[in-house]
XYZ file of C-alpha atoms in Angstrom:
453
model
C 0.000 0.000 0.000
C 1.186 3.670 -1.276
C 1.667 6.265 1.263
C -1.087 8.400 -0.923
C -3.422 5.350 -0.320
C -2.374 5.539 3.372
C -3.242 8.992 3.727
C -6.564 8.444 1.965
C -7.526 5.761 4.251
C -6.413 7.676 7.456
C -8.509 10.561 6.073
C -11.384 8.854 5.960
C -11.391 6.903 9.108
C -10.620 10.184 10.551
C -14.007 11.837 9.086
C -15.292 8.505 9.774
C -15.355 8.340 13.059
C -16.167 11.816 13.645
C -19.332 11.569 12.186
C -19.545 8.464 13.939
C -19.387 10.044 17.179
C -21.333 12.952 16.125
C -24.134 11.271 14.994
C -24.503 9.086 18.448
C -24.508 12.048 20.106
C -27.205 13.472 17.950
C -29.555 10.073 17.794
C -28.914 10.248 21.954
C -29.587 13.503 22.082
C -33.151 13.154 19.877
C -34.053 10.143 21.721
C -33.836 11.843 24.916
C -35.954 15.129 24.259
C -38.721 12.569 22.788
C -38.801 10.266 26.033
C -38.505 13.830 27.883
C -41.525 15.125 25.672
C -43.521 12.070 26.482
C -42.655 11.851 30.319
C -43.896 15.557 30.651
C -46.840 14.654 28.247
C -47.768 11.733 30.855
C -47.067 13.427 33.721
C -49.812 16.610 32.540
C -52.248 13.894 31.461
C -51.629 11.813 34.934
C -52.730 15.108 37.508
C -55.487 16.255 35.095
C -56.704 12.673 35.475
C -56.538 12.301 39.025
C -58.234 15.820 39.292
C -60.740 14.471 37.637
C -60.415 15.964 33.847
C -60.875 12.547 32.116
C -61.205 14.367 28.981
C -57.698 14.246 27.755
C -57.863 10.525 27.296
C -60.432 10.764 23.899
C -61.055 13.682 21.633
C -64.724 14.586 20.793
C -64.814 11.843 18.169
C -62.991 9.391 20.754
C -60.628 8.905 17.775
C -57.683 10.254 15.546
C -56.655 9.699 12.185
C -53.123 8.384 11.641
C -51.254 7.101 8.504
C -53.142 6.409 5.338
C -56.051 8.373 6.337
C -57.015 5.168 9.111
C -59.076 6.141 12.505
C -56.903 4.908 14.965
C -57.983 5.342 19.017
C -56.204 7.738 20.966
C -52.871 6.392 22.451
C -53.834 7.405 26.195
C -54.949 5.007 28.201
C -55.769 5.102 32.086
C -56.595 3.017 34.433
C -56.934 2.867 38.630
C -55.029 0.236 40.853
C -56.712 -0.416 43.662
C -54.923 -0.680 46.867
C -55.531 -4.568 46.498
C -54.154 -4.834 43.632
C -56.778 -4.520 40.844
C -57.637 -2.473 38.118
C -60.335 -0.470 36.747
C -60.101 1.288 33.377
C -60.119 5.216 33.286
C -60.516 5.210 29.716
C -58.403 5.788 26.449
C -57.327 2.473 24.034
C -59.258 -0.920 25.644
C -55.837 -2.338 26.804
C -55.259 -3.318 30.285
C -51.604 -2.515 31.591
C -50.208 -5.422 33.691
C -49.920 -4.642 37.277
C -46.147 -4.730 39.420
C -44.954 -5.076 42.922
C -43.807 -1.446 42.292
C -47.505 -0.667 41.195
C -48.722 -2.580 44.060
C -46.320 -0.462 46.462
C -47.513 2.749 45.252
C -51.104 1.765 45.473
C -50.474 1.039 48.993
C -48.340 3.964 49.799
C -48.788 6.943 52.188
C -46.940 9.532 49.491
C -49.178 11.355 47.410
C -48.009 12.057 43.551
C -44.878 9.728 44.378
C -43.818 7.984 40.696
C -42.502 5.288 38.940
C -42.374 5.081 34.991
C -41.398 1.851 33.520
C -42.422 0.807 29.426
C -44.364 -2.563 29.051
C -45.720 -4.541 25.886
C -49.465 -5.633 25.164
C -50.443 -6.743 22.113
C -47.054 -6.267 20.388
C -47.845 -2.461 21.173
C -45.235 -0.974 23.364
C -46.334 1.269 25.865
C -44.641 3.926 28.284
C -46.669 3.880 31.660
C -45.991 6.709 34.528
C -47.609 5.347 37.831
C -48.569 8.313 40.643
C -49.620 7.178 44.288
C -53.217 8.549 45.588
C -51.281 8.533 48.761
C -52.511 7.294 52.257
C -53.577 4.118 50.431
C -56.340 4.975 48.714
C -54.464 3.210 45.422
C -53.084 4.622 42.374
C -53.512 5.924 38.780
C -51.641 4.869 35.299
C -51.514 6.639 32.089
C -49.716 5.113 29.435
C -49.061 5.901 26.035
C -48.297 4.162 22.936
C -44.459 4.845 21.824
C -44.470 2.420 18.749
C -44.685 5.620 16.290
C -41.997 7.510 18.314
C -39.578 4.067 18.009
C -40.169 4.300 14.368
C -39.102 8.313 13.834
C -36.187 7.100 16.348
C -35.848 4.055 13.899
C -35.693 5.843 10.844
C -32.918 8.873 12.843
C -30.795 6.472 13.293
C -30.788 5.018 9.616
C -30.935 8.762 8.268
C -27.825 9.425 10.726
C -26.028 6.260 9.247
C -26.731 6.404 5.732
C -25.394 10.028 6.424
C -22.107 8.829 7.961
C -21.345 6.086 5.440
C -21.679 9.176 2.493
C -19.413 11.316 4.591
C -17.000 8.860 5.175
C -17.569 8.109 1.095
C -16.838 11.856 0.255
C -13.963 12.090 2.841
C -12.697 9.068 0.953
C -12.339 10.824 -2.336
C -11.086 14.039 -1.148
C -8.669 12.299 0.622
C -7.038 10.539 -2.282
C -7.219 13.650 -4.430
C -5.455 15.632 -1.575
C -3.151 12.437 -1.060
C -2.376 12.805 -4.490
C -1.310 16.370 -4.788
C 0.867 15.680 -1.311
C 2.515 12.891 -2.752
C 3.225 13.985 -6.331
C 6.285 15.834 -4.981
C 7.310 13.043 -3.030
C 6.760 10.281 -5.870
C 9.081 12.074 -8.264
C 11.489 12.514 -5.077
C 11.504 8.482 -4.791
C 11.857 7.961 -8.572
C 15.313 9.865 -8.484
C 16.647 8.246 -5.173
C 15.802 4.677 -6.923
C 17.391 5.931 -10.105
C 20.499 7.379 -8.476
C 20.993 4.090 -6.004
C 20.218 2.408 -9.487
C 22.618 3.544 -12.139
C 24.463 6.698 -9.882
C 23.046 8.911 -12.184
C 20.525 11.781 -11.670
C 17.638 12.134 -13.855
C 17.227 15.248 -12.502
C 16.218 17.504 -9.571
C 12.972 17.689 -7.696
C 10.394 20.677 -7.909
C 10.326 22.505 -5.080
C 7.079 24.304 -4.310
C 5.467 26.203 -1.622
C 7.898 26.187 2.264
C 6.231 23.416 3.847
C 8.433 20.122 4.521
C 8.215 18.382 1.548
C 9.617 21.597 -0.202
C 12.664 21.181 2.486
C 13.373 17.641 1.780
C 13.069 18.335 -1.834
C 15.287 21.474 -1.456
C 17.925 19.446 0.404
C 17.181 16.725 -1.883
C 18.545 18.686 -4.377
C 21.401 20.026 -2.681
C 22.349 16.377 -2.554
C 22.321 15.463 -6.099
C 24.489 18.404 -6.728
C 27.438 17.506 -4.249
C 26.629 14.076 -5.914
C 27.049 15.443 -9.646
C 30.513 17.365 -8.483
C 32.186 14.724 -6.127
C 31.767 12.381 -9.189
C 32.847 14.664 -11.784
C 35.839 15.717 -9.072
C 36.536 11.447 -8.974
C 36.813 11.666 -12.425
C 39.438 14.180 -12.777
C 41.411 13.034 -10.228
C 41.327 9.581 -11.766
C 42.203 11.040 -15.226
C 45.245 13.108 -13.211
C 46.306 10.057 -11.658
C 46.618 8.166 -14.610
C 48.068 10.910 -16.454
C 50.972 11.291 -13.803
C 51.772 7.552 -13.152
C 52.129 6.822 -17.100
C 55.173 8.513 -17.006
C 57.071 6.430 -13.860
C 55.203 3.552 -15.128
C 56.527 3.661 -18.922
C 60.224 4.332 -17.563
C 59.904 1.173 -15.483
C 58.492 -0.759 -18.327
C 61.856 0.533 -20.646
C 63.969 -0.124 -18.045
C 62.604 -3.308 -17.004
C 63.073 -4.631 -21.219
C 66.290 -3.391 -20.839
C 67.127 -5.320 -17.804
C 66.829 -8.274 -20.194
C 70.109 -7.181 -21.616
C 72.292 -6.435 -18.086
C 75.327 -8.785 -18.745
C 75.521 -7.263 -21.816
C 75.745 -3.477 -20.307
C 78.774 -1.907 -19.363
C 79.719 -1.473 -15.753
C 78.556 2.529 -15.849
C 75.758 1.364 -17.963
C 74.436 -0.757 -15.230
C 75.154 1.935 -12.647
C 73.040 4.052 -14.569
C 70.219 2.062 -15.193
C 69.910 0.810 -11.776
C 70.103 4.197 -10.098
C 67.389 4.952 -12.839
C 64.939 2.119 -11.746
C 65.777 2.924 -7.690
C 64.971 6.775 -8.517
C 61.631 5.739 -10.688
C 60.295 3.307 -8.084
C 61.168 5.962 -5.299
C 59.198 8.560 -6.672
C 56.050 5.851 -7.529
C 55.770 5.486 -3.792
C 56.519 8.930 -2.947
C 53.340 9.484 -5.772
C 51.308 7.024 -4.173
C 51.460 8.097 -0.847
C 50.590 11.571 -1.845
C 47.631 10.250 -3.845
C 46.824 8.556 -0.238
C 47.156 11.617 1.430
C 45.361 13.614 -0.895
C 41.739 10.921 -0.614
C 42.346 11.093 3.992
C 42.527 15.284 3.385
C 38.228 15.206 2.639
C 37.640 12.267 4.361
C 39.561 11.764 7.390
C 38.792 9.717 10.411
C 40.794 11.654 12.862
C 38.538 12.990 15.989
C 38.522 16.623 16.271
C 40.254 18.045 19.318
C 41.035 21.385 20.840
C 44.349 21.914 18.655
C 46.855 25.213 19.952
C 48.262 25.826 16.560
C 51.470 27.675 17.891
C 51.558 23.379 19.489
C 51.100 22.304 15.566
C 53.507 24.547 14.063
C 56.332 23.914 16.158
C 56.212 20.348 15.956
C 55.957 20.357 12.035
C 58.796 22.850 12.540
C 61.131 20.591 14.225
C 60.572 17.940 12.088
C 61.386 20.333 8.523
C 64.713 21.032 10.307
C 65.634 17.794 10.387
C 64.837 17.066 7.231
C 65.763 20.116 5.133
C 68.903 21.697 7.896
C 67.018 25.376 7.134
C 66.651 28.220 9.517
C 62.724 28.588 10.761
C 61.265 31.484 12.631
C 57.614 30.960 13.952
C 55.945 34.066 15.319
C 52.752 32.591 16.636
C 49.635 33.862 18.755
C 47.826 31.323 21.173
C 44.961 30.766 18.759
C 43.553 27.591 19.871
C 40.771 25.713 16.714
C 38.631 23.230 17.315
C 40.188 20.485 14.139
C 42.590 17.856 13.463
C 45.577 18.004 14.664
C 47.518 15.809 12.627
C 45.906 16.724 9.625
C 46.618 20.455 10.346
C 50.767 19.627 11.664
C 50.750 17.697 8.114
C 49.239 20.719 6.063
C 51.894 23.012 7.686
C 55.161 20.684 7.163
C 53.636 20.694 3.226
C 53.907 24.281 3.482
C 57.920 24.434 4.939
C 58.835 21.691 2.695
C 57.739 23.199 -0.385
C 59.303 26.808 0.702
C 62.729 25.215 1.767
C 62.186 23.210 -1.661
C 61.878 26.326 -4.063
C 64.209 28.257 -1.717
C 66.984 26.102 -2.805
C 69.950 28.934 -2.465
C 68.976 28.802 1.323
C 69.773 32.801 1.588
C 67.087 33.184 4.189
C 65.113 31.460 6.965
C 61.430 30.403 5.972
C 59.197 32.702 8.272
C 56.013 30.947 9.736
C 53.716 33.406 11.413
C 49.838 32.171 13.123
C 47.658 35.358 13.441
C 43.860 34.076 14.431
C 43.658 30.924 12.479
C 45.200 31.687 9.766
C 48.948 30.212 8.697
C 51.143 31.955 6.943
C 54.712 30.528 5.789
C 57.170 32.961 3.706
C 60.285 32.251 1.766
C 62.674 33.831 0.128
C 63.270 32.044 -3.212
C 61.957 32.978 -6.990
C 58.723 33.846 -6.056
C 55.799 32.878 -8.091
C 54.202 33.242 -11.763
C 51.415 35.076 -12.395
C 50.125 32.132 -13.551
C 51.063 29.857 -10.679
C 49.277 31.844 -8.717
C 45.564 30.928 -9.077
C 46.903 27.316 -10.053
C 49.682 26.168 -7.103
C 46.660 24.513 -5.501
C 45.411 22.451 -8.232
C 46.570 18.717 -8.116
C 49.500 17.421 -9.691
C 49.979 21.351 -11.294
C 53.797 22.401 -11.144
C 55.214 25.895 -11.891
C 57.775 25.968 -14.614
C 60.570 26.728 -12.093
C 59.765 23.331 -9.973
C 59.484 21.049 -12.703
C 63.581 20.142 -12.546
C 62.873 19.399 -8.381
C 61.809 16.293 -7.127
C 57.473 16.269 -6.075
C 54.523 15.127 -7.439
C 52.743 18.402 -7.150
C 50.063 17.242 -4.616
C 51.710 18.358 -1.911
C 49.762 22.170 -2.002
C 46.701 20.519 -2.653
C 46.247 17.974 0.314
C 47.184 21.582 1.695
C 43.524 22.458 0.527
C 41.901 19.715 1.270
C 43.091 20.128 5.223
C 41.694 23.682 4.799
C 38.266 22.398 3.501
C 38.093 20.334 6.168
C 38.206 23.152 8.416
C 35.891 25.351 6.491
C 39.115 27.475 5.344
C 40.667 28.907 2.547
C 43.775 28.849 0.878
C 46.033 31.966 -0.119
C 49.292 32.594 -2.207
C 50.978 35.643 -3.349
C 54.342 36.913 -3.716
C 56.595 38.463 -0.546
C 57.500 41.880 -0.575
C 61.298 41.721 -0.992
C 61.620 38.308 -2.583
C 60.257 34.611 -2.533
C 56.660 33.462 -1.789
C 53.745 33.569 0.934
C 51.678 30.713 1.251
C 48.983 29.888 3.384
C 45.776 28.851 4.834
C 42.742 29.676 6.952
C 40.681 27.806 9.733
C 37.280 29.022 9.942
C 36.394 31.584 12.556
C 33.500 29.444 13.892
C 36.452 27.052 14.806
C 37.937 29.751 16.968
C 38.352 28.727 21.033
C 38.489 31.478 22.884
C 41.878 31.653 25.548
C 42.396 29.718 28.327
């Protein structure tokens, strides 16, 4: 079952029992304003008969016409209980109401105009019979009057009242599935995309939004989805298409070197040397490549738990370990801006940052300056500088400048750069230093921002 079949159903059953309970309530409430209309009707007739006015028990022609045009007896009747116990008829219809030990009790009772009202059946005519005490024994009177024609309009109420329900619940039925309908159109084409996209991964496109209310939300978002879907695919793609691009090279050198191997006793010594050192170099920078590449998919998608990071921590520690590996001079002036981030992830993005400005600051004339102002990084050396060009393009994956393309790197260094600065909800930043070299950097979000200790 559909959810706009759902809806349609709950509709109805909602409508349905409202007019459910609505129309008991109604066929209660008739029923008791006729039994109220007849127990005040018996209760006149009952003191006009005991003081004495017999006359309300017959009309002048001692009859009255009912359905069809038929003469039909009034449908009073009275009669007298005797404080013995029997009865003598007052007048009205020629029935004779059969006598109780509640009758008997009021007949024999000392209360005058005390009552009891109870219905009873003769000849398959139902009668409602009030019984008032004389009082000091002298016996009792009963009216009664016919209630089969009141039982029939209450008879045909409560048909009337269900027929009425059962079209309600009919109509409520059909405007239910035409509102279901117009809910669920949104929400249909919504599921035909999802099962399209878990499908084939493709989007058959996005969702109408309409109107504010949730369903224009979820389609909104929905949306929003499909089109960080669309560009983390098309973003696989290219990197894909990169990374193939940039291992064909190391890969076809192997491949040479590997048919020349083939040949190595018939190489001269230096030959051999050369070819060796070749492969060693090659393979080197395939793993150096590959573990960039790794580097490069953790930057988005890390698991690392977010911590309370002091970046002036972070940059030391990268610091130390750059002077180790490069022997170059490094000044950090840092505040005590402490981020909420990754720690690792953010010491990794800054030793990218020294080793590529101790890298194209290969005369070594001046120490790399690394300064941390509020969250953002900033690391400044004092080699070539940069292109116009290489400016809006360091970032990009596997993109070298024309000055680095003689130096060792696979050019993916700057970018996992980026990718650590996405992660934070930062930016990235590069523009030439006044003086000489290069200024590089990065921004954490201010959001991120913990406020001193």
């Amino acid at each position: 079952m559909n959810l706009g079949t759902r809806l349609a159903l709950a509709f109805a059953l909602v409508v349905a029992l409202t007019a459910g309970v609505v129309g008991v309530l109604a066929f209660r409430s008739g029923v008791e304003r006729v039994i109220g209309e007849v127990n005040r009707g018996l209760h006149t007739a009952s003191a006009a008969i005991i003081d004495g006015h017999r006359g309300v028990l017959h009309d002048p022609a001692g009859v009255v016409v009912g359905d069809a045009g038929l003469e039909q007896p009034l449908p009073l009747t009275a009669q007298r209980i005797d404080p013995g116990g029997g009865v003598t008829p007052l007048g009205g219809r020629a029935v004779t109401f059969p006598v109780g030990d509640a009758d008997r009790a009021l007949a024999t009772g000392s209360t005058r105009g005390a009552t009891s009202t109870a219905e009873v059946i003769v000849r398959h005519d139902t009668y409602r019979v009030l019984t008032t005490s004389l009082g000091n024994g002298a016996g009792a009177v009963q009216v009664g009057i016919d209630v089969n024609q009141s039982r029939q309009v209450m008879s045909g109420m409560a048909k009337e009242i269900t027929a009425l329900t059962l079209l309600v619940t009919a109509i409520a039925a059909g405007l239910g599935w035409v509102l279901a309908r117009r809910i669920t159109r949104r929400l249909v084409r919504l599921t035909a995309i999802a099962e399209d996209v878990s499908a084939t991964g493709l989007s058959g496109g996005e969702v109408p939004v309409q109107g504010r209310d949730e369903v224009a939300r979820l389609s909104s978002s929905f949306n929003t989805m499909l089109r960080r879907l669309a560009d983390s695919r098309e973003a696989q793609e290219r990197l894909v298409q990169d990374i193939a691009h940039e291992l064909r090279t190391p890969l076809t050198s192997l491949r040479t070197n590997a048919t020349v191997l083939h040949r190595l006793d018939q190489l001269r010594p230096e030959s051999r040397v050369r070819l060796l050192a070749d492969v060693e170099g090659e393979t080197r920078e395939l793993s150096h490549l590959v573990n960039e590449l790794i580097a490069l998919a953790l930057a988005r998608g890390t698991d690392e738990e977010e911590t309370d990071v002091d970046l002036a921590e972070v940059v030391r520690d990268a610091a130390a370990r750059a002077r180790r590996r490069t022997d170059r001079e490094i000044n950090i002036d840092a505040d005590r801006t402490r981020v909420r981030g990754q720690r690792l992830a953010l010491e990794r993005a800054v030793g990218n940052l020294l080793e590529n400005a101790a890298k194209f600051d290969t005369d070594g004339t001046g120490p790399v300056d690394v300064e941390v102002r509020a969250g953002t990084i900033t690391v400044s050396d004092r080699g070539p500088g940069l292109g116009t060009e290489d400016l809006g393009r360091i970032f990009d994956r596997f993109y070298r400048a024309d000055t680095s393309r003689s130096l060792p790197g696979s050019g993916l260094g700057l970018a996992i750069v980026a990718g650590i600065a996405e992660a934070h909800d930062g930016t990235t930043f590069a523009r030439n230093r006044a003086g000489g070299g290069a200024t590089i950097g990065f921004t954490i979000a201010t959001s991120r921002l913990l406020p001193d200790r």
